[in-house]
Amino acid sequence: MMHEVYVFVSAVLSGLAAGFLYDLIRLKRKALKTKTAVAAFEDIAFWIVASILVFVTAYVSNQGEMRMYFFLAVVIGVVFYYAFMSHWVILILTFILKITLKPFILLFRLLTPLFNLIIKFLKNNAVKTGKKLYIVKIKANRRFKSLRHIIKKV
């Protein structure tokens, strides 16, 4: 009897872990917009990892025996996770992500005007340099023309 309870609890925990893994994917999709092909690849990767997780749990807890109550316990774990825990986990992970990224966002916001100023300076100088080079090219062409003219006369 205790062995079946252990197997059942292990299966429920693997269902909870699978739900958490999918929440990580959902959070990533919320933060970064992904294309359909990438989302399909992520889903396939999730199902492969979730299957491995469930089968390893079955192997470790029940010597690899797959019974109906094991799958039922996995489903119960996933449903429990999404019914009662998913919302809170997403909120907590979003909060942690915001706190982690906030210094980088602040640094980016502080450095953006500096980078814009440098780019503007380089663009202005490149335009001025380009104009000067164009004028030098025209003057050089005129001198070469006059030299060719003088050489033709000689």
Backbone as CSV, one residue per row, in Angstrom:
resi,resn,N_x,N_y,N_z,CA_x,CA_y,CA_z,C_x,C_y,C_z
1,MET,0.802,-1.190,0.000,0.000,0.000,0.000,0.856,1.270,0.000
2,MET,1.911,1.300,0.807,2.784,2.472,0.855,3.510,2.671,-0.474
3,HIS,3.829,1.583,-1.137,4.517,1.689,-2.419,3.622,2.382,-3.454
4,GLU,2.337,2.051,-3.477,1.411,2.668,-4.423,1.241,4.159,-4.128
5,VAL,1.217,4.510,-2.857,1.124,5.926,-2.483,2.379,6.664,-2.944
6,TYR,3.540,6.049,-2.758,4.802,6.643,-3.199,4.788,6.845,-4.714
7,VAL,4.334,5.846,-5.446,4.271,5.944,-6.905,3.289,7.043,-7.309
8,PHE,2.135,7.098,-6.655,1.122,8.096,-6.961,1.647,9.509,-6.715
9,VAL,2.272,9.714,-5.570,2.823,11.037,-5.243,3.937,11.404,-6.210
10,SER,4.768,10.447,-6.581,5.830,10.709,-7.558,5.244,11.141,-8.898
11,ALA,4.180,10.476,-9.316,3.540,10.827,-10.582,2.907,12.211,-10.516
12,VAL,2.265,12.524,-9.384,1.684,13.859,-9.221,2.782,14.916,-9.294
13,LEU,3.918,14.657,-8.649,5.032,15.614,-8.681,5.606,15.766,-10.085
14,SER,5.648,14.669,-10.847,6.131,14.804,-12.225,5.140,15.614,-13.059
15,GLY,3.847,15.489,-12.785,2.857,16.337,-13.456,3.032,17.806,-13.095
16,LEU,3.304,18.077,-11.825,3.578,19.449,-11.390,4.821,19.997,-12.091
17,ALA,5.859,19.176,-12.196,7.096,19.606,-12.857,6.854,19.878,-14.338
18,ALA,6.051,19.043,-14.990,5.735,19.262,-16.400,4.968,20.572,-16.579
19,GLY,4.036,20.846,-15.680,3.316,22.116,-15.736,4.234,23.306,-15.544
20,PHE,5.172,23.191,-14.622,6.141,24.265,-14.391,7.008,24.481,-15.630
21,LEU,7.453,23.399,-16.255,8.259,23.531,-17.474,7.481,24.263,-18.567
22,TYR,6.212,23.926,-18.707,5.424,24.607,-19.731,5.187,26.071,-19.367
23,ASP,5.080,26.372,-18.085,4.973,27.774,-17.678,6.239,28.550,-18.034
24,LEU,7.393,27.916,-17.924,8.634,28.572,-18.347,8.593,28.905,-19.830
25,ILE,8.079,27.979,-20.628,7.952,28.238,-22.064,6.950,29.365,-22.307
26,ARG,5.832,29.345,-21.587,4.828,30.408,-21.726,5.408,31.771,-21.351
27,LEU,6.206,31.801,-20.291,6.823,33.052,-19.869,7.801,33.551,-20.927
28,LYS,8.554,32.636,-21.497,9.492,33.011,-22.563,8.745,33.560,-23.764
29,ARG,7.620,32.923,-24.098,6.821,33.402,-25.233,6.182,34.753,-24.943
30,LYS,5.873,35.009,-23.689,5.299,36.297,-23.317,6.365,37.392,-23.408
31,ALA,7.589,37.069,-23.010,8.667,38.059,-23.006,9.202,38.305,-24.408
32,LEU,9.379,37.241,-25.180,9.933,37.345,-26.531,8.928,36.780,-27.520
33,LYS,8.540,37.580,-28.474,7.606,37.101,-29.484,8.315,36.072,-30.360
34,THR,7.691,34.906,-30.499,8.293,33.840,-31.287,7.444,33.555,-32.511
35,LYS,8.108,33.125,-33.564,7.416,32.766,-34.790,6.749,31.408,-34.608
36,THR,5.865,31.090,-35.513,5.093,29.857,-35.417,6.000,28.633,-35.470
37,ALA,7.003,28.645,-36.339,7.899,27.497,-36.462,8.689,27.291,-35.177
38,VAL,9.137,28.368,-34.562,9.895,28.268,-33.313,8.986,27.769,-32.189
39,ALA,7.748,28.267,-32.165,6.799,27.812,-31.147,6.509,26.324,-31.309
40,ALA,6.393,25.869,-32.553,6.162,24.441,-32.793,7.360,23.619,-32.314
41,PHE,8.566,24.107,-32.584,9.763,23.408,-32.116,9.812,23.377,-30.591
42,GLU,9.462,24.495,-29.952,9.436,24.535,-28.487,8.428,23.537,-27.929
43,ASP,7.260,23.453,-28.572,6.244,22.504,-28.111,6.723,21.065,-28.245
44,ILE,7.356,20.762,-29.363,7.879,19.401,-29.559,8.958,19.094,-28.521
45,ALA,9.846,20.063,-28.299,10.900,19.871,-27.294,10.292,19.690,-25.907
46,PHE,9.250,20.465,-25.597,8.588,20.317,-24.302,8.024,18.911,-24.147
47,TRP,7.330,18.415,-25.161,6.716,17.097,-25.049,7.763,15.996,-24.951
48,ILE,8.879,16.174,-25.599,9.959,15.190,-25.463,10.493,15.202,-24.032
49,VAL,10.765,16.393,-23.509,11.291,16.503,-22.137,10.254,16.013,-21.122
50,ALA,8.983,16.375,-21.319,7.934,15.929,-20.396,7.786,14.409,-20.434
51,SER,7.877,13.821,-21.623,7.783,12.358,-21.730,8.947,11.681,-21.019
52,ILE,10.133,12.217,-21.225,11.304,11.655,-20.542,11.135,11.779,-19.029
53,LEU,10.647,12.936,-18.578,10.413,13.143,-17.149,9.432,12.119,-16.587
54,VAL,8.329,11.900,-17.276,7.316,10.957,-16.801,7.862,9.527,-16.803
55,PHE,8.550,9.146,-17.862,9.064,7.781,-17.928,10.191,7.537,-16.926
56,VAL,11.029,8.530,-16.698,12.076,8.383,-15.676,11.443,8.282,-14.292
57,THR,10.404,9.070,-14.051,9.694,8.980,-12.777,9.088,7.591,-12.600
58,ALA,8.489,7.067,-13.656,7.913,5.714,-13.583,9.002,4.674,-13.345
59,TYR,10.139,4.860,-13.994,11.224,3.895,-13.833,11.786,3.928,-12.415
60,VAL,11.986,5.134,-11.893,12.581,5.262,-10.566,11.596,4.840,-9.476
61,SER,10.345,5.246,-9.598,9.404,4.991,-8.520,8.730,3.622,-8.602
62,ASN,8.602,3.066,-9.813,7.812,1.839,-9.949,8.501,0.812,-10.853
63,GLN,9.803,0.845,-10.922,10.583,-0.080,-11.732,10.099,-0.110,-13.189
64,GLY,9.619,0.999,-13.677,9.211,1.121,-15.067,7.801,0.651,-15.364
65,GLU,7.065,0.203,-14.392,5.690,-0.241,-14.632,4.801,0.974,-14.847
66,MET,4.064,0.926,-15.940,3.157,2.020,-16.269,1.734,1.507,-16.077
67,ARG,1.091,1.997,-15.044,-0.290,1.600,-14.784,-1.189,2.809,-14.978
68,MET,-2.469,2.518,-15.079,-3.429,3.583,-15.361,-3.433,4.636,-14.256
69,TYR,-3.305,4.244,-13.013,-3.322,5.229,-11.927,-2.094,6.127,-11.976
70,PHE,-1.008,5.634,-12.571,0.181,6.474,-12.720,-0.127,7.626,-13.675
71,PHE,-0.708,7.317,-14.839,-1.055,8.367,-15.794,-2.129,9.298,-15.234
72,LEU,-3.063,8.726,-14.498,-4.092,9.529,-13.857,-3.458,10.504,-12.861
73,ALA,-2.470,10.055,-12.115,-1.780,10.916,-11.153,-1.012,12.027,-11.863
74,VAL,-0.397,11.728,-13.016,0.305,12.765,-13.784,-0.687,13.834,-14.240
75,VAL,-1.824,13.404,-14.753,-2.855,14.349,-15.194,-3.369,15.160,-14.009
76,ILE,-3.571,14.511,-12.880,-4.007,15.228,-11.677,-2.967,16.278,-11.288
77,GLY,-1.685,15.940,-11.377,-0.626,16.897,-11.061,-0.641,18.099,-11.988
78,VAL,-0.827,17.858,-13.289,-0.865,18.964,-14.254,-2.094,19.839,-14.015
79,VAL,-3.244,19.209,-13.843,-4.484,19.968,-13.618,-4.392,20.762,-12.314
80,PHE,-3.869,20.153,-11.263,-3.709,20.855,-9.990,-2.785,22.055,-10.168
81,TYR,-1.690,21.840,-10.897,-0.731,22.930,-11.104,-1.402,24.102,-11.811
82,TYR,-2.087,23.827,-12.915,-2.700,24.919,-13.674,-3.906,25.525,-12.955
83,ALA,-4.587,24.758,-12.132,-5.743,25.299,-11.421,-5.333,26.184,-10.246
84,PHE,-4.282,25.800,-9.526,-3.972,26.485,-8.273,-2.603,27.160,-8.213
85,MET,-1.658,26.745,-9.015,-0.300,27.241,-8.849,0.211,28.076,-10.018
86,SER,-0.272,27.836,-11.200,0.292,28.458,-12.395,0.240,29.974,-12.331
87,HIS,-0.876,30.527,-11.953,-1.016,31.983,-11.888,0.033,32.591,-10.962
88,TRP,0.196,32.006,-9.796,1.164,32.531,-8.828,2.601,32.348,-9.302
89,VAL,2.872,31.218,-9.914,4.230,30.977,-10.417,4.578,31.981,-11.505
90,ILE,3.632,32.240,-12.417,3.871,33.228,-13.472,4.106,34.609,-12.867
91,LEU,3.311,34.983,-11.877,3.513,36.282,-11.226,4.880,36.378,-10.570
92,ILE,5.269,35.338,-9.849,6.560,35.348,-9.153,7.713,35.366,-10.150
93,LEU,7.633,34.536,-11.188,8.701,34.508,-12.183,8.788,35.824,-12.959
94,THR,7.637,36.425,-13.254,7.641,37.727,-13.922,8.276,38.786,-13.033
95,PHE,7.947,38.758,-11.748,8.543,39.703,-10.796,10.055,39.522,-10.732
96,ILE,10.504,38.272,-10.640,11.946,37.997,-10.585,12.624,38.450,-11.870
97,LEU,11.980,38.206,-13.004,12.547,38.614,-14.288,12.641,40.130,-14.380
98,LYS,11.612,40.829,-13.915,11.652,42.291,-13.952,12.748,42.839,-13.062
99,ILE,12.880,42.270,-11.862,13.931,42.730,-10.948,15.311,42.452,-11.533
100,THR,15.458,41.307,-12.170,16.748,40.947,-12.752,17.092,41.840,-13.931
101,LEU,16.111,42.159,-14.762,16.376,42.937,-15.970,16.377,44.444,-15.736
102,LYS,15.818,44.893,-14.633,15.696,46.330,-14.381,17.039,47.075,-14.427
103,PRO,18.116,46.576,-13.811,19.398,47.303,-13.916,19.901,47.402,-15.365
104,PHE,19.692,46.349,-16.137,20.143,46.386,-17.523,19.313,47.367,-18.350
105,ILE,18.014,47.422,-18.091,17.148,48.362,-18.798,17.527,49.786,-18.427
106,LEU,17.785,50.022,-17.142,18.198,51.350,-16.689,19.520,51.751,-17.336
107,LEU,20.474,50.833,-17.371,21.757,51.104,-18.009,21.571,51.406,-19.492
108,PHE,20.717,50.639,-20.154,20.441,50.867,-21.570,19.834,52.246,-21.784
109,ARG,18.882,52.619,-20.913,18.250,53.932,-21.046,19.232,55.070,-20.787
110,LEU,20.171,54.851,-19.869,21.167,55.882,-19.596,22.177,56.016,-20.728
111,LEU,22.539,54.897,-21.342,23.562,54.932,-22.380,23.017,55.238,-23.773
112,THR,21.715,55.103,-23.978,21.141,55.346,-25.302,21.394,56.776,-25.791
113,PRO,21.173,57.813,-24.988,21.476,59.166,-25.495,22.952,59.346,-25.839
114,LEU,23.824,58.744,-25.053,25.250,58.845,-25.344,25.571,58.191,-26.684
115,PHE,25.027,56.984,-26.901,25.263,56.306,-28.183,24.642,57.087,-29.338
116,ASN,23.463,57.660,-29.129,22.846,58.467,-30.183,23.686,59.691,-30.507
117,LEU,24.256,60.302,-29.466,25.126,61.458,-29.679,26.372,61.065,-30.468
118,ILE,26.973,59.939,-30.114,28.164,59.466,-30.828,27.821,59.154,-32.287
119,ILE,26.694,58.496,-32.505,26.291,58.161,-33.876,26.022,59.430,-34.675
120,LYS,25.336,60.402,-34.052,25.061,61.662,-34.738,26.362,62.382,-35.088
121,PHE,27.303,62.397,-34.146,28.602,63.035,-34.388,29.321,62.350,-35.551
122,LEU,29.314,61.021,-35.535,29.991,60.297,-36.612,29.312,60.521,-37.960
123,LYS,27.975,60.564,-37.950,27.257,60.811,-39.203,27.572,62.200,-39.747
124,ASN,27.522,63.207,-38.865,27.808,64.573,-39.307,29.224,64.684,-39.849
125,ASN,30.173,64.115,-39.127,31.551,64.182,-39.588,31.755,63.361,-40.854
126,ALA,31.042,62.261,-40.975,31.164,61.470,-42.196,30.608,62.249,-43.379
127,VAL,29.490,62.954,-43.165,28.920,63.761,-44.243,29.877,64.887,-44.600
128,LYS,30.414,65.561,-43.573,31.370,66.647,-43.836,32.614,66.108,-44.517
129,THR,33.099,64.967,-44.033,34.291,64.366,-44.637,33.992,63.942,-46.067
130,GLY,32.809,63.389,-46.277,32.425,62.990,-47.633,32.360,64.189,-48.558
131,LYS,31.795,65.303,-48.080,31.732,66.512,-48.894,33.133,67.025,-49.201
132,LYS,33.991,67.007,-48.178,35.360,67.467,-48.392,36.094,66.574,-49.382
133,LEU,35.885,65.267,-49.251,36.520,64.347,-50.198,35.991,64.571,-51.615
134,TYR,34.711,64.873,-51.738,34.137,65.121,-53.046,34.754,66.385,-53.661
135,ILE,34.912,67.434,-52.840,35.528,68.675,-53.314,36.980,68.423,-53.709
136,VAL,37.696,67.657,-52.884,39.087,67.327,-53.210,39.149,66.538,-54.513
137,LYS,38.210,65.628,-54.708,38.169,64.828,-55.943,37.941,65.729,-57.154
138,ILE,37.006,66.678,-57.018,36.734,67.605,-58.129,37.961,68.445,-58.440
139,LYS,38.617,68.964,-57.383,39.826,69.766,-57.589,40.928,68.932,-58.216
140,ALA,41.063,67.700,-57.748,42.099,66.828,-58.323,41.801,66.539,-59.785
141,ASN,40.542,66.286,-60.122,40.175,66.048,-61.520,40.479,67.272,-62.376
142,ARG,40.203,68.454,-61.857,40.501,69.676,-62.602,42.000,69.807,-62.835
143,ARG,42.797,69.515,-61.801,44.255,69.621,-61.931,44.777,68.590,-62.924
144,PHE,44.208,67.344,-62.831,44.638,66.330,-63.788,44.264,66.726,-65.213
145,LYS,43.084,67.339,-65.376,42.672,67.789,-66.709,43.625,68.860,-67.216
146,SER,43.981,69.793,-66.323,44.901,70.846,-66.739,46.284,70.271,-67.029
147,LEU,46.693,69.266,-66.225,47.981,68.616,-66.504,47.935,67.885,-67.841
148,ARG,46.837,67.186,-68.115,46.706,66.503,-69.404,46.726,67.504,-70.550
149,HIS,46.055,68.619,-70.331,46.032,69.648,-71.363,47.430,70.185,-71.621
150,ILE,48.160,70.427,-70.511,49.547,70.928,-70.662,50.412,69.879,-71.326
151,ILE,50.247,68.609,-70.969,51.045,67.543,-71.556,50.729,67.407,-73.051
152,LYS,49.484,67.591,-73.456,49.115,67.506,-74.858,49.794,68.628,-75.656
153,LYS,49.885,69.807,-75.036,50.507,70.925,-75.715,52.003,70.739,-75.875
154,VAL,52.613,70.044,-74.944,54.077,69.906,-74.980,54.474,68.865,-75.928
